XYZ file of N, CA and C in Angstrom:
522
model
N 16.701 -12.788 -8.851
C 15.646 -12.002 -9.460
C 15.984 -10.522 -9.265
N 16.099 -9.792 -10.355
C 16.392 -8.364 -10.238
C 15.216 -7.580 -9.638
N 15.566 -6.508 -8.967
C 14.578 -5.578 -8.413
C 14.977 -4.174 -8.833
N 14.025 -3.418 -9.325
C 14.248 -2.010 -9.650
C 13.398 -1.153 -8.728
N 13.966 -0.032 -8.285
C 13.237 0.918 -7.442
C 12.850 2.128 -8.278
N 11.593 2.539 -8.140
C 11.066 3.679 -8.888
C 10.479 4.696 -7.914
N 10.694 5.971 -8.214
C 10.278 7.062 -7.336
C 9.281 7.966 -8.060
N 8.419 8.641 -7.313
C 7.449 9.548 -7.942
C 8.152 10.642 -8.748
N 7.534 10.994 -9.864
C 8.084 12.042 -10.725
C 7.145 13.240 -10.864
N 5.889 13.075 -10.447
C 4.905 14.155 -10.590
C 3.826 14.003 -9.528
N 3.452 15.116 -8.903
C 2.330 15.137 -7.961
C 1.057 15.377 -8.762
N 0.072 14.489 -8.615
C -1.218 14.652 -9.296
C -2.255 15.292 -8.388
N -2.242 14.920 -7.113
C -3.177 15.521 -6.159
C -2.621 15.369 -4.753
N -3.116 16.220 -3.867
C -2.665 16.221 -2.480
C -3.869 16.265 -1.554
N -3.754 15.585 -0.435
C -4.802 15.600 0.586
C -4.166 15.995 1.910
N -4.585 17.115 2.458
C -4.055 17.727 3.680
C -2.693 18.376 3.412
N -1.752 17.649 2.845
C -0.489 18.250 2.422
C -0.778 19.213 1.272
N 0.084 20.199 1.080
C -0.017 21.015 -0.132
C 0.757 20.304 -1.242
N 0.412 20.597 -2.477
C 1.127 19.997 -3.608
C 2.599 20.391 -3.578
N 2.891 21.619 -3.159
C 4.297 22.043 -3.102
C 5.054 21.272 -2.023
N 4.402 20.952 -0.917
C 5.045 20.113 0.105
C 5.289 18.715 -0.444
N 4.292 18.160 -1.133
C 4.451 16.804 -1.669
C 5.534 16.730 -2.739
N 5.837 17.841 -3.384
C 6.908 17.818 -4.387
C 8.246 17.462 -3.744
N 8.355 17.608 -2.429
C 9.583 17.233 -1.717
C 9.764 15.718 -1.660
N 8.707 14.958 -1.942
C 8.771 13.499 -1.930
C 9.187 12.959 -3.306
N 9.191 13.812 -4.319
C 9.542 13.364 -5.673
C 11.005 12.935 -5.736
N 11.264 11.877 -6.478
C 12.630 11.396 -6.649
C 13.147 10.661 -5.424
N 14.397 10.286 -5.492
C 15.058 9.576 -4.398
C 15.705 10.622 -3.506
N 14.941 11.155 -2.586
C 15.375 12.295 -1.792
C 15.301 11.997 -0.303
N 15.949 12.813 0.477
C 15.794 12.718 1.930
C 15.130 13.980 2.474
N 14.641 14.841 1.578
C 13.892 16.024 1.985
C 12.507 15.581 2.442
N 11.995 16.180 3.502
C 10.704 15.756 4.045
C 9.577 16.707 3.675
N 8.462 16.137 3.264
C 7.220 16.897 3.138
C 6.613 16.916 4.539
N 6.180 18.066 4.998
C 5.613 18.138 6.349
C 4.173 18.631 6.312
N 3.405 18.131 7.258
C 2.051 18.618 7.479
C 1.898 18.822 8.977
N 1.642 20.064 9.380
C 1.469 20.389 10.792
C 0.103 21.019 10.970
N -0.737 20.367 11.758
C -2.076 20.895 12.003
C -2.820 19.920 12.897
N -3.969 20.351 13.360
C -4.891 19.426 14.016
C -6.009 19.191 13.008
N -6.214 17.946 12.655
C -7.263 17.601 11.701
C -8.159 16.562 12.344
N -9.271 16.295 11.744
C -10.245 15.384 12.330
C -9.751 13.955 12.456
N -10.304 13.256 13.419
C -10.007 11.842 13.580
C -10.448 11.097 12.321
N -9.605 10.231 11.834
C -9.796 9.434 10.613
C -9.753 10.265 9.331
N -9.286 11.499 9.419
C -9.067 12.293 8.206
C -7.828 11.750 7.493
N -7.835 11.829 6.179
C -6.712 11.316 5.398
C -5.701 12.394 5.074
N -4.457 11.980 4.970
C -3.356 12.831 4.541
C -2.581 12.027 3.506
N -2.234 12.618 2.396
C -1.470 11.843 1.426
C -1.396 12.504 0.080
N -1.125 11.685 -0.923
C -0.996 12.219 -2.261
C -1.073 11.143 -3.319
N -1.327 11.609 -4.542
C -1.371 10.740 -5.714
C -0.299 11.227 -6.682
N 0.427 10.274 -7.266
C 1.609 10.587 -8.056
C 1.632 9.829 -9.379
N 2.480 10.293 -10.289
C 2.921 9.525 -11.444
C 4.310 9.003 -11.077
N 4.585 7.789 -11.529
C 5.907 7.199 -11.333
C 6.387 6.702 -12.691
N 7.532 7.191 -13.133
C 8.093 6.789 -14.427
C 8.799 5.444 -14.266
N 8.229 4.404 -14.863
C 8.821 3.065 -14.811
C 9.321 2.621 -16.181
N 9.630 3.574 -17.044
C 10.064 3.229 -18.400
C 11.388 2.465 -18.414
N 12.152 2.489 -17.325
C 13.410 1.735 -17.257
C 13.181 0.237 -17.043
N 11.961 -0.152 -16.720
C 11.643 -1.575 -16.587
C 11.739 -2.208 -17.975
N 12.540 -3.271 -18.138
C 12.658 -3.876 -19.474
C 11.293 -4.281 -20.033
N 11.093 -4.033 -21.320
C 9.804 -4.321 -21.960
C 9.441 -5.797 -21.892
N 10.432 -6.669 -21.847
C 10.159 -8.110 -21.788
C 10.100 -8.642 -20.357
N 10.130 -7.755 -19.378
C 10.126 -8.178 -17.971
C 8.855 -8.949 -17.626
N 9.026 -9.977 -16.835
C 7.905 -10.722 -16.264
C 7.862 -10.317 -14.798
N 6.910 -9.482 -14.454
C 6.835 -8.920 -13.100
C 6.238 -9.951 -12.153
N 6.966 -10.214 -11.065
C 6.486 -11.188 -10.084
C 5.822 -10.516 -8.890
N 5.923 -9.208 -8.793
C 5.271 -8.476 -7.714
C 5.934 -7.135 -7.506
N 5.316 -6.327 -6.673
C 5.902 -5.037 -6.326
C 5.598 -4.707 -4.876
N 6.405 -3.792 -4.359
C 6.245 -3.351 -2.976
C 6.285 -1.831 -2.922
N 5.247 -1.241 -2.374
C 5.257 0.197 -2.114
C 5.956 0.396 -0.778
N 6.859 1.354 -0.734
C 7.636 1.621 0.476
C 7.462 3.092 0.852
N 7.307 3.343 2.142
C 7.131 4.704 2.638
C 8.019 4.895 3.862
N 8.712 6.033 3.930
C 9.472 6.408 5.122
C 8.840 7.658 5.708
N 8.537 7.617 7.000
C 7.916 8.773 7.651
C 8.132 8.707 9.160
N 7.850 9.826 9.819
C 7.819 9.886 11.276
C 6.822 10.950 11.690
N 6.390 10.887 12.947
C 5.414 11.845 13.477
C 5.989 12.526 14.711
N 5.438 13.680 15.048
C 5.924 14.432 16.207
C 5.403 13.874 17.524
N 4.404 13.010 17.463
C 3.838 12.404 18.676
C 3.396 10.981 18.345
N 3.345 10.134 19.349
C 2.935 8.749 19.114
C 1.417 8.637 19.044
N 0.960 7.654 18.304
C -0.463 7.322 18.183
C -1.342 8.483 17.733
N -0.802 9.346 16.867
C -1.591 10.471 16.367
C -1.743 10.430 14.842
N -0.799 9.781 14.143
C -0.890 9.574 12.703
C -0.553 8.109 12.421
N -1.138 7.572 11.338
C -0.890 6.168 10.998
C -0.586 6.025 9.514
N 0.301 5.076 9.197
C 0.421 4.616 7.826
C -0.915 3.945 7.537
N -1.470 4.121 6.349
C -2.795 3.542 6.128
C -2.943 2.763 4.825
N -2.710 3.404 3.669
C -3.013 2.680 2.435
C -2.113 3.068 1.273
N -2.081 2.154 0.316
C -1.388 2.325 -0.956
C -2.365 1.897 -2.041
N -2.410 2.656 -3.133
C -3.349 2.330 -4.207
C -2.691 2.538 -5.571
N -2.978 1.611 -6.473
C -2.614 1.758 -7.883
C -3.936 1.916 -8.619
N -4.053 2.973 -9.430
C -5.312 3.236 -10.119
C -5.078 3.303 -11.622
N -5.909 2.566 -12.362
C -5.859 2.609 -13.833
C -7.263 2.512 -14.416
N -8.235 3.123 -13.772
C -9.643 2.973 -14.143
C -10.301 1.982 -13.210
N -9.545 1.043 -12.753
C -9.887 0.102 -11.696
C -8.762 0.308 -10.684
N -8.835 -0.271 -9.534
C -7.742 -0.024 -8.610
C -7.385 -1.256 -7.798
N -6.160 -1.216 -7.302
C -5.679 -2.173 -6.312
C -5.440 -1.344 -5.063
N -6.143 -1.660 -4.000
C -6.018 -0.927 -2.744
C -5.485 -1.871 -1.683
N -4.414 -1.455 -1.018
C -3.829 -2.226 0.078
C -3.885 -1.369 1.337
N -4.501 -1.900 2.380
C -4.544 -1.173 3.643
C -3.860 -2.001 4.719
N -3.163 -1.318 5.580
C -2.466 -1.960 6.688
C -2.150 -0.866 7.694
N -3.107 -0.543 8.536
C -2.956 0.581 9.455
C -1.961 0.251 10.554
N -0.959 1.115 10.685
C -0.019 1.012 11.800
C 0.448 2.416 12.155
N 0.560 2.664 13.438
C 0.909 3.990 13.932
C 2.281 4.428 13.421
N 2.379 5.691 13.020
C 3.662 6.257 12.605
C 4.420 6.625 13.882
N 5.604 6.054 14.100
C 6.355 6.353 15.321
C 7.054 7.707 15.260
N 7.717 8.069 16.346
C 8.425 9.349 16.420
C 9.851 9.250 15.876
N 10.261 8.078 15.451
C 11.548 7.926 14.763
C 11.263 7.441 13.340
N 12.152 7.774 12.424
C 11.945 7.431 11.019
C 11.680 5.938 10.879
N 10.581 5.609 10.211
C 10.143 4.221 10.118
C 9.651 3.916 8.711
N 9.749 2.650 8.332
C 9.349 2.218 6.993
C 8.069 1.400 7.051
N 7.184 1.655 6.084
C 5.928 0.919 5.926
C 5.933 0.315 4.531
N 5.453 -0.917 4.410
C 5.471 -1.623 3.128
C 4.109 -2.221 2.816
N 3.698 -2.120 1.565
C 2.492 -2.799 1.073
C 2.899 -3.587 -0.167
N 2.555 -4.869 -0.205
C 2.952 -5.739 -1.319
C 1.780 -6.036 -2.242
N 2.079 -6.126 -3.529
C 1.091 -6.469 -4.554
C 1.672 -7.625 -5.365
N 0.900 -8.688 -5.526
C 1.372 -9.869 -6.247
C 1.132 -9.743 -7.751
N 1.799 -10.604 -8.498
C 1.608 -10.638 -9.952
C 0.160 -10.953 -10.305
N -0.477 -11.847 -9.553
C -1.871 -12.195 -9.863
C -2.813 -11.023 -9.586
N -2.525 -10.223 -8.569
C -3.347 -9.032 -8.304
C -3.183 -8.014 -9.430
N -1.966 -7.845 -9.912
C -1.737 -6.935 -11.040
C -2.479 -7.424 -12.278
N -2.359 -8.717 -12.575
C -3.008 -9.288 -13.764
C -4.523 -9.169 -13.690
N -5.091 -9.349 -12.502
C -6.547 -9.269 -12.339
C -7.076 -7.876 -12.659
N -6.236 -6.860 -12.562
C -6.636 -5.484 -12.858
C -6.105 -5.014 -14.207
N -5.553 -5.936 -14.987
C -5.058 -5.575 -16.314
C -3.784 -4.766 -16.295
N -3.033 -4.850 -15.203
C -1.782 -4.091 -15.105
C -0.633 -5.030 -15.464
N -0.160 -4.911 -16.710
C 0.945 -5.734 -17.180
C 2.209 -4.875 -17.278
N 3.271 -5.454 -17.817
C 4.534 -4.722 -17.928
C 4.373 -3.457 -18.767
N 3.633 -3.539 -19.857
C 3.419 -2.352 -20.699
C 2.703 -1.253 -19.916
N 1.727 -1.623 -19.102
C 1.010 -0.626 -18.291
C 1.937 -0.005 -17.251
N 2.786 -0.818 -16.630
C 3.734 -0.280 -15.650
C 4.710 0.682 -16.323
N 5.165 0.338 -17.513
C 6.117 1.179 -18.247
C 5.466 2.443 -18.802
N 4.162 2.426 -18.991
C 3.442 3.573 -19.543
C 3.214 4.656 -18.499
N 2.453 5.658 -18.883
C 2.241 6.794 -17.979
C 0.804 6.897 -17.486
N -0.004 5.859 -17.706
C -1.416 5.949 -17.358
C -1.774 5.595 -15.930
N -0.842 5.035 -15.169
C -1.165 4.624 -13.801
C -1.007 5.778 -12.818
N -1.852 5.771 -11.801
C -1.734 6.717 -10.694
C -1.379 5.915 -9.453
N -0.465 6.446 -8.663
C 0.047 5.768 -7.478
C -0.243 6.650 -6.269
N -0.976 6.129 -5.306
C -1.370 6.939 -4.150
C -0.895 6.306 -2.852
N -0.531 7.149 -1.925
C -0.196 6.712 -0.576
C -0.948 7.610 0.398
N -1.529 6.997 1.425
C -2.305 7.769 2.386
C -1.965 7.416 3.822
N -1.974 8.455 4.629
C -1.845 8.327 6.072
C -3.211 8.621 6.664
N -3.384 8.317 7.933
C -4.657 8.513 8.616
C -4.412 9.255 9.918
N -5.270 10.214 10.235
C -5.207 10.894 11.524
C -5.913 10.023 12.561
N -5.238 9.772 13.668
C -5.827 8.942 14.725
C -6.470 9.776 15.829
N -6.390 11.077 15.715
C -6.992 11.954 16.717
C -6.927 13.395 16.251
N -7.493 14.279 17.029
C -7.573 15.688 16.631
C -6.433 16.532 17.189
N -5.495 15.927 17.893
C -4.380 16.684 18.467
C -3.511 17.308 17.384
N -2.966 18.454 17.708
C -2.039 19.158 16.837
C -0.763 18.321 16.727
N -0.329 18.011 15.523
C 0.867 17.185 15.340
C 1.478 17.450 13.977
N 2.721 17.014 13.830
C 3.415 17.130 12.549
C 3.726 15.741 12.015
N 3.455 15.548 10.735
C 3.820 14.328 10.030
C 4.944 14.692 9.069
N 6.039 13.966 9.153
C 7.200 14.174 8.288
C 7.277 12.998 7.319
N 6.997 13.257 6.057
C 7.002 12.206 5.040
C 8.261 12.369 4.210
N 9.198 11.423 4.363
C 10.494 11.565 3.707
C 10.557 10.931 2.327
N 9.967 9.763 2.162
C 10.182 9.063 0.900
C 9.021 8.136 0.582
N 8.764 7.977 -0.717
C 7.785 7.032 -1.240
C 8.396 6.434 -2.501
N 8.420 5.113 -2.596
C 8.937 4.473 -3.794
C 8.297 3.106 -3.979
N 8.485 2.559 -5.172
C 7.936 1.246 -5.504
C 9.077 0.367 -6.006
N 9.266 -0.782 -5.358
C 10.232 -1.790 -5.801
C 9.501 -2.798 -6.671
N 10.028 -3.057 -7.861
C 9.427 -4.019 -8.784
C 10.380 -5.206 -8.937
N 9.891 -6.393 -8.583
C 10.649 -7.636 -8.764
C 10.258 -8.233 -10.110
N 11.245 -8.659 -10.878
C 10.938 -9.196 -12.203
C 11.990 -10.222 -12.620
N 11.648 -10.977 -13.632
C 12.595 -11.855 -14.318
C 12.465 -11.563 -15.808
N 13.396 -12.072 -16.565
C 13.339 -11.951 -18.020
C 13.206 -13.346 -18.609
N 12.571 -13.459 -19.763
C 12.485 -14.769 -20.410
C 13.895 -15.334 -20.632
N 14.018 -16.640 -20.626
C 15.316 -17.292 -20.827
C 15.983 -16.787 -22.099
N 17.262 -16.485 -21.981
C 18.034 -16.057 -23.142
C 17.911 -14.595 -23.501
N 17.111 -13.844 -22.757
C 16.951 -12.415 -23.043
C 17.952 -11.641 -22.188
N 18.855 -10.892 -22.810
C 19.822 -10.128 -22.023
C 19.140 -8.969 -21.302
N 19.630 -8.679 -20.115
C 19.077 -7.579 -19.332
C 19.916 -6.334 -19.598
N 19.370 -5.330 -20.281
C 20.143 -4.131 -20.602
C 20.556 -3.342 -19.364
N 19.885 -3.568 -18.251
C 20.229 -2.847 -17.026
C 21.412 -3.481 -16.305
N 21.779 -4.698 -16.707
C 22.894 -5.401 -16.086
C 23.917 -5.794 -17.152
N 24.303 -4.843 -17.981
C 25.330 -5.030 -19.003
C 25.053 -6.242 -19.891
N 23.767 -6.435 -20.212
C 23.310 -7.506 -21.102
C 23.631 -8.917 -20.614
N 23.743 -9.068 -19.293
C 23.945 -10.406 -18.741
C 22.686 -11.226 -18.956
N 22.870 -12.514 -19.178
C 21.736 -13.424 -19.301
C 21.366 -13.930 -17.919
N 20.069 -13.963 -17.647
C 19.593 -14.460 -16.349
C 18.849 -15.750 -16.548
């Protein structure tokens, strides 16, 4: 089953981070967006993005997707990975709070094909530009700390109908 990785292409909104800082997360980059401050306990930090998925074949049958985040914090137990959301007038929200460690770490949130279908998110919607993709961190305390957000991307697992060549794999039949 092929998997394609897609990266943010536009910042729509920012929470705690500045929009210019979040622009460092756009694309497949290793540049870090940073937020340094003391903010309230349970305050959110994050951003909402557009992700261009037009490279997904139009005939793709999506079996699921995974939001992936790479980040680290300047202190332990002060910031947490918290949520991922897909918004299209309705939303799919995935929460899984886990502390952001002091070494670069990956956080994943999975969305199934049935969850996408229940919200009317089909291949055409994924390929279009109407979806908003959000990732949020959570402050676990009021201590002064830095959050280093290196990367945000979405992996899409898909298959193609029998006999349909995949243009991304030199028209091989799957």
